[in-house]
Amino acid sequence: MMETKNRSILNMTRSMLKIKKINFTTFKSLVRSLRYLTCTRPDILYGVRLVSWFMETLTMTHIKASKQIL
């Protein structure tokens, strides 16, 4: 029961993202670049880690947060 509920929420999220035309590859590339920057900028490590957790369930909030880290 819980698994089907989670799956339906995930499907709704994906359909909402398709409407807003969010480019997953661009976001993943941005997160990879931010991870690389953490070698020289350890102060952004916590924010990059939080954004990285949500790479599969991407929303506009996560994109805004990753842009704010930059």
Backbone as a printed PyTorch tensor [residue, N CA C, xyz], in Angstrom:
tensor([[[  0.8210,  -1.1840,   0.0000],
         [  0.0000,   0.0000,   0.0000],
         [  0.8710,   1.2560,   0.0000]],

        [[  1.8600,   1.3040,   0.9120],
         [  2.7220,   2.4730,   1.0000],
         [  3.5730,   2.6080,  -0.2650]],

        [[  3.9890,   1.4750,  -0.8080],
         [  4.8140,   1.4970,  -2.0030],
         [  4.0330,   2.0620,  -3.1940]],

        [[  2.7660,   1.6880,  -3.3270],
         [  1.9630,   2.2200,  -4.4260],
         [  1.7030,   3.7060,  -4.2500]],

        [[  1.5530,   4.1500,  -3.0060],
         [  1.3640,   5.5740,  -2.7470],
         [  2.6180,   6.3450,  -3.1250]],

        [[  3.7800,   5.8250,  -2.7330],
         [  5.0410,   6.4760,  -3.0780],
         [  5.2430,   6.4980,  -4.5820]],

        [[  4.8800,   5.4250,  -5.2410],
         [  5.0290,   5.3510,  -6.6880],
         [  4.1170,   6.3630,  -7.3790]],

        [[  2.8990,   6.5260,  -6.8620],
         [  1.9850,   7.4960,  -7.4780],
         [  2.4770,   8.9250,  -7.2490]],

        [[  3.0630,   9.1890,  -6.0850],
         [  3.6300,  10.5170,  -5.8220],
         [  4.7950,  10.7790,  -6.7650]],

        [[  5.6190,   9.7700,  -6.9800],
         [  6.7510,   9.9080,  -7.8790],
         [  6.2760,  10.1590,  -9.3100]],

        [[  5.2390,   9.4550,  -9.7250],
         [  4.7050,   9.6670, -11.0710],
         [  4.1200,  11.0630, -11.2210]],

        [[  3.4470,  11.5580, -10.1780],
         [  2.9060,  12.9170, -10.2320],
         [  4.0370,  13.9320, -10.3360]],

        [[  5.0990,  13.7130,  -9.5840],
         [  6.2360,  14.6270,  -9.6060],
         [  6.8660,  14.6390, -10.9840]],

        [[  7.0390,  13.4720, -11.5650],
         [  7.6280,  13.4020, -12.9090],
         [  6.7470,  14.0850, -13.9360]],

        [[  5.4410,  13.9100, -13.8280],
         [  4.5490,  14.5540, -14.7880],
         [  4.5690,  16.0680, -14.6160]],

        [[  4.6850,  16.5410, -13.3750],
         [  4.7750,  17.9760, -13.1420],
         [  6.0670,  18.5360, -13.7190]],

        [[  7.1440,  17.7700, -13.6380],
         [  8.4220,  18.2290, -14.1690],
         [  8.3860,  18.2950, -15.6850]],

        [[  7.6720,  17.3850, -16.3050],
         [  7.5640,  17.4120, -17.7560],
         [  6.8220,  18.6610, -18.2080]],

        [[  5.8620,  19.1050, -17.4190],
         [  5.1220,  20.3090, -17.7620],
         [  6.0420,  21.5300, -17.7140]],

        [[  6.8830,  21.6030, -16.7040],
         [  7.7690,  22.7470, -16.5470],
         [  9.0300,  22.6260, -17.3910]],

        [[  9.2430,  21.5030, -18.0380],
         [ 10.3720,  21.2670, -18.9420],
         [ 11.7220,  21.4710, -18.2530]],

        [[ 11.9220,  20.7670, -17.1850],
         [ 13.1910,  20.8130, -16.4730],
         [ 14.1390,  19.8160, -17.1300]],

        [[ 15.3330,  20.2530, -17.3970],
         [ 16.3160,  19.4130, -18.0500],
         [ 17.1340,  18.6790, -16.9790]],

        [[ 16.9110,  17.3720, -16.8640],
         [ 17.5910,  16.5760, -15.8450],
         [ 19.0940,  16.5330, -16.0760]],

        [[ 19.5140,  16.4240, -17.3260],
         [ 20.9510,  16.3060, -17.5890],
         [ 21.6900,  17.5840, -17.2140]],

        [[ 21.0700,  18.7230, -17.4170],
         [ 21.7040,  19.9810, -17.0280],
         [ 21.8550,  20.0630, -15.5170]],

        [[ 20.8170,  19.6460, -14.7960],
         [ 20.8890,  19.6750, -13.3420],
         [ 21.9510,  18.7130, -12.8320]],

        [[ 22.0000,  17.5090, -13.3830],
         [ 23.0060,  16.5410, -12.9470],
         [ 24.4110,  17.0370, -13.2450]],

        [[ 24.5800,  17.6990, -14.3700],
         [ 25.8750,  18.2690, -14.7000],
         [ 26.2520,  19.3640, -13.7160]],

        [[ 25.2820,  20.1750, -13.3310],
         [ 25.5250,  21.2270, -12.3430],
         [ 25.9390,  20.6390, -10.9980]],

        [[ 25.2550,  19.5840, -10.5730],
         [ 25.5840,  18.9540,  -9.2970],
         [ 26.9790,  18.3270,  -9.3550]],

        [[ 27.3200,  17.7040, -10.4750],
         [ 28.6740,  17.1400, -10.6120],
         [ 29.7320,  18.2360, -10.5110]],

        [[ 29.4640,  19.3700, -11.1290],
         [ 30.4080,  20.4910, -11.0520],
         [ 30.5270,  21.0140,  -9.6300]],

        [[ 29.4050,  21.0840,  -8.9350],
         [ 29.4400,  21.5330,  -7.5410],
         [ 30.2050,  20.5560,  -6.6710]],

        [[ 30.0490,  19.2620,  -6.9390],
         [ 30.8120,  18.2630,  -6.1690],
         [ 32.3080,  18.4520,  -6.3880]],

        [[ 32.6920,  18.7610,  -7.6240],
         [ 34.1000,  18.9890,  -7.9260],
         [ 34.6130,  20.2160,  -7.1750]],

        [[ 33.7770,  21.2460,  -7.0790],
         [ 34.1840,  22.4640,  -6.3830],
         [ 34.3830,  22.2660,  -4.8870]],

        [[ 33.7630,  21.2490,  -4.3290],
         [ 33.8970,  21.0410,  -2.8820],
         [ 35.3220,  20.6820,  -2.4790]],

        [[ 36.1390,  20.2690,  -3.4430],
         [ 37.5510,  19.9920,  -3.1220],
         [ 38.2810,  21.2650,  -2.7110]],

        [[ 37.9290,  22.3680,  -3.3540],
         [ 38.5960,  23.6290,  -3.0420],
         [ 37.7510,  24.5390,  -2.1700]],

        [[ 36.4440,  24.2820,  -2.0950],
         [ 35.5380,  25.1070,  -1.3010],
         [ 34.7470,  24.2320,  -0.3400]],

        [[ 35.3440,  23.8060,   0.7660],
         [ 34.6410,  22.9040,   1.6870],
         [ 33.4430,  23.5490,   2.3840]],

        [[ 33.3160,  24.8710,   2.3220],
         [ 32.1910,  25.5370,   2.9670],
         [ 30.8650,  25.2650,   2.2620]],

        [[ 30.8900,  24.8350,   0.9990],
         [ 29.6550,  24.5350,   0.2750],
         [ 29.3000,  23.0570,   0.3150]],

        [[ 30.0810,  22.2820,   1.0300],
         [ 29.9010,  20.8310,   1.0290],
         [ 28.5260,  20.4060,   1.5250]],

        [[ 28.0330,  21.0120,   2.5840],
         [ 26.7420,  20.6100,   3.1500],
         [ 25.6000,  20.8860,   2.1660]],

        [[ 25.5940,  22.0530,   1.5500],
         [ 24.5450,  22.3860,   0.5900],
         [ 24.5730,  21.4870,  -0.6350]],

        [[ 25.7570,  21.1760,  -1.1190],
         [ 25.8890,  20.2950,  -2.2760],
         [ 25.4130,  18.8940,  -1.9330]],

        [[ 25.7040,  18.4560,  -0.7290],
         [ 25.2550,  17.1270,  -0.3070],
         [ 23.7300,  17.0580,  -0.2540]],

        [[ 23.0980,  18.0980,   0.2550],
         [ 21.6350,  18.1180,   0.3130],
         [ 21.0230,  18.0990,  -1.0770]],

        [[ 21.5610,  18.8940,  -1.9810],
         [ 21.0380,  18.9290,  -3.3440],
         [ 21.2640,  17.5830,  -4.0350]],

        [[ 22.3830,  16.9380,  -3.7520],
         [ 22.6900,  15.6490,  -4.3800],
         [ 21.7140,  14.5590,  -3.9670]],

        [[ 21.1940,  14.6400,  -2.7600],
         [ 20.2570,  13.6260,  -2.2870],
         [ 18.9940,  13.5790,  -3.1360]],

        [[ 18.6260,  14.7030,  -3.7220],
         [ 17.3520,  14.7970,  -4.4220],
         [ 17.5060,  14.8110,  -5.9400]],

        [[ 18.5180,  14.1660,  -6.4550],
         [ 18.7220,  14.1670,  -7.9000],
         [ 17.6450,  13.3810,  -8.6320]],

        [[ 17.0940,  12.3710,  -8.0200],
         [ 16.0640,  11.5610,  -8.6840],
         [ 14.6790,  12.1650,  -8.5470]],

        [[ 14.4210,  12.8990,  -7.4730],
         [ 13.1160,  13.5240,  -7.2660],
         [ 13.2700,  15.0320,  -7.3730]],

        [[ 13.6560,  15.4650,  -8.5220],
         [ 13.9870,  16.8550,  -8.7750],
         [ 12.7500,  17.7380,  -8.8070]],

        [[ 12.8200,  18.8840,  -8.1390],
         [ 11.7690,  19.8920,  -8.2020],
         [ 12.4200,  21.2520,  -8.4640]],

        [[ 11.5970,  22.2470,  -8.6910],
         [ 12.1190,  23.5930,  -8.9350],
         [ 12.8600,  24.1290,  -7.7070]],

        [[ 12.4620,  23.7120,  -6.5250],
         [ 13.1370,  24.1450,  -5.3040],
         [ 14.5860,  23.6800,  -5.2890]],

        [[ 14.8160,  22.4490,  -5.7370],
         [ 16.1800,  21.9250,  -5.7650],
         [ 17.0360,  22.6740,  -6.7850]],

        [[ 16.4350,  23.0250,  -7.8980],
         [ 17.1760,  23.7810,  -8.9050],
         [ 17.5320,  25.1630,  -8.3680]],

        [[ 16.5930,  25.8090,  -7.7090],
         [ 16.8590,  27.1260,  -7.1240],
         [ 17.9480,  27.0420,  -6.0690]],

        [[ 17.9150,  25.9830,  -5.2590],
         [ 18.9290,  25.8180,  -4.2100],
         [ 20.3060,  25.6130,  -4.8150]],

        [[ 20.3960,  24.8250,  -5.8770],
         [ 21.7030,  24.5860,  -6.5020],
         [ 22.2280,  25.8420,  -7.1540]],

        [[ 21.3520,  26.6630,  -7.7230],
         [ 21.7960,  27.9250,  -8.2970],
         [ 22.2520,  28.8850,  -7.2140]],

        [[ 21.6160,  28.8210,  -6.0590],
         [ 22.0020,  29.7020,  -4.9690],
         [ 23.3690,  29.3060,  -4.4010]],

        [[ 23.7050,  28.0310,  -4.4620],
         [ 25.0330,  27.6010,  -4.0070],
         [ 26.1100,  28.2180,  -4.8820]],

        [[ 25.8140,  28.3130,  -6.1810],
         [ 26.7860,  28.9390,  -7.0960],
         [ 27.0020,  30.3870,  -6.7070]]])
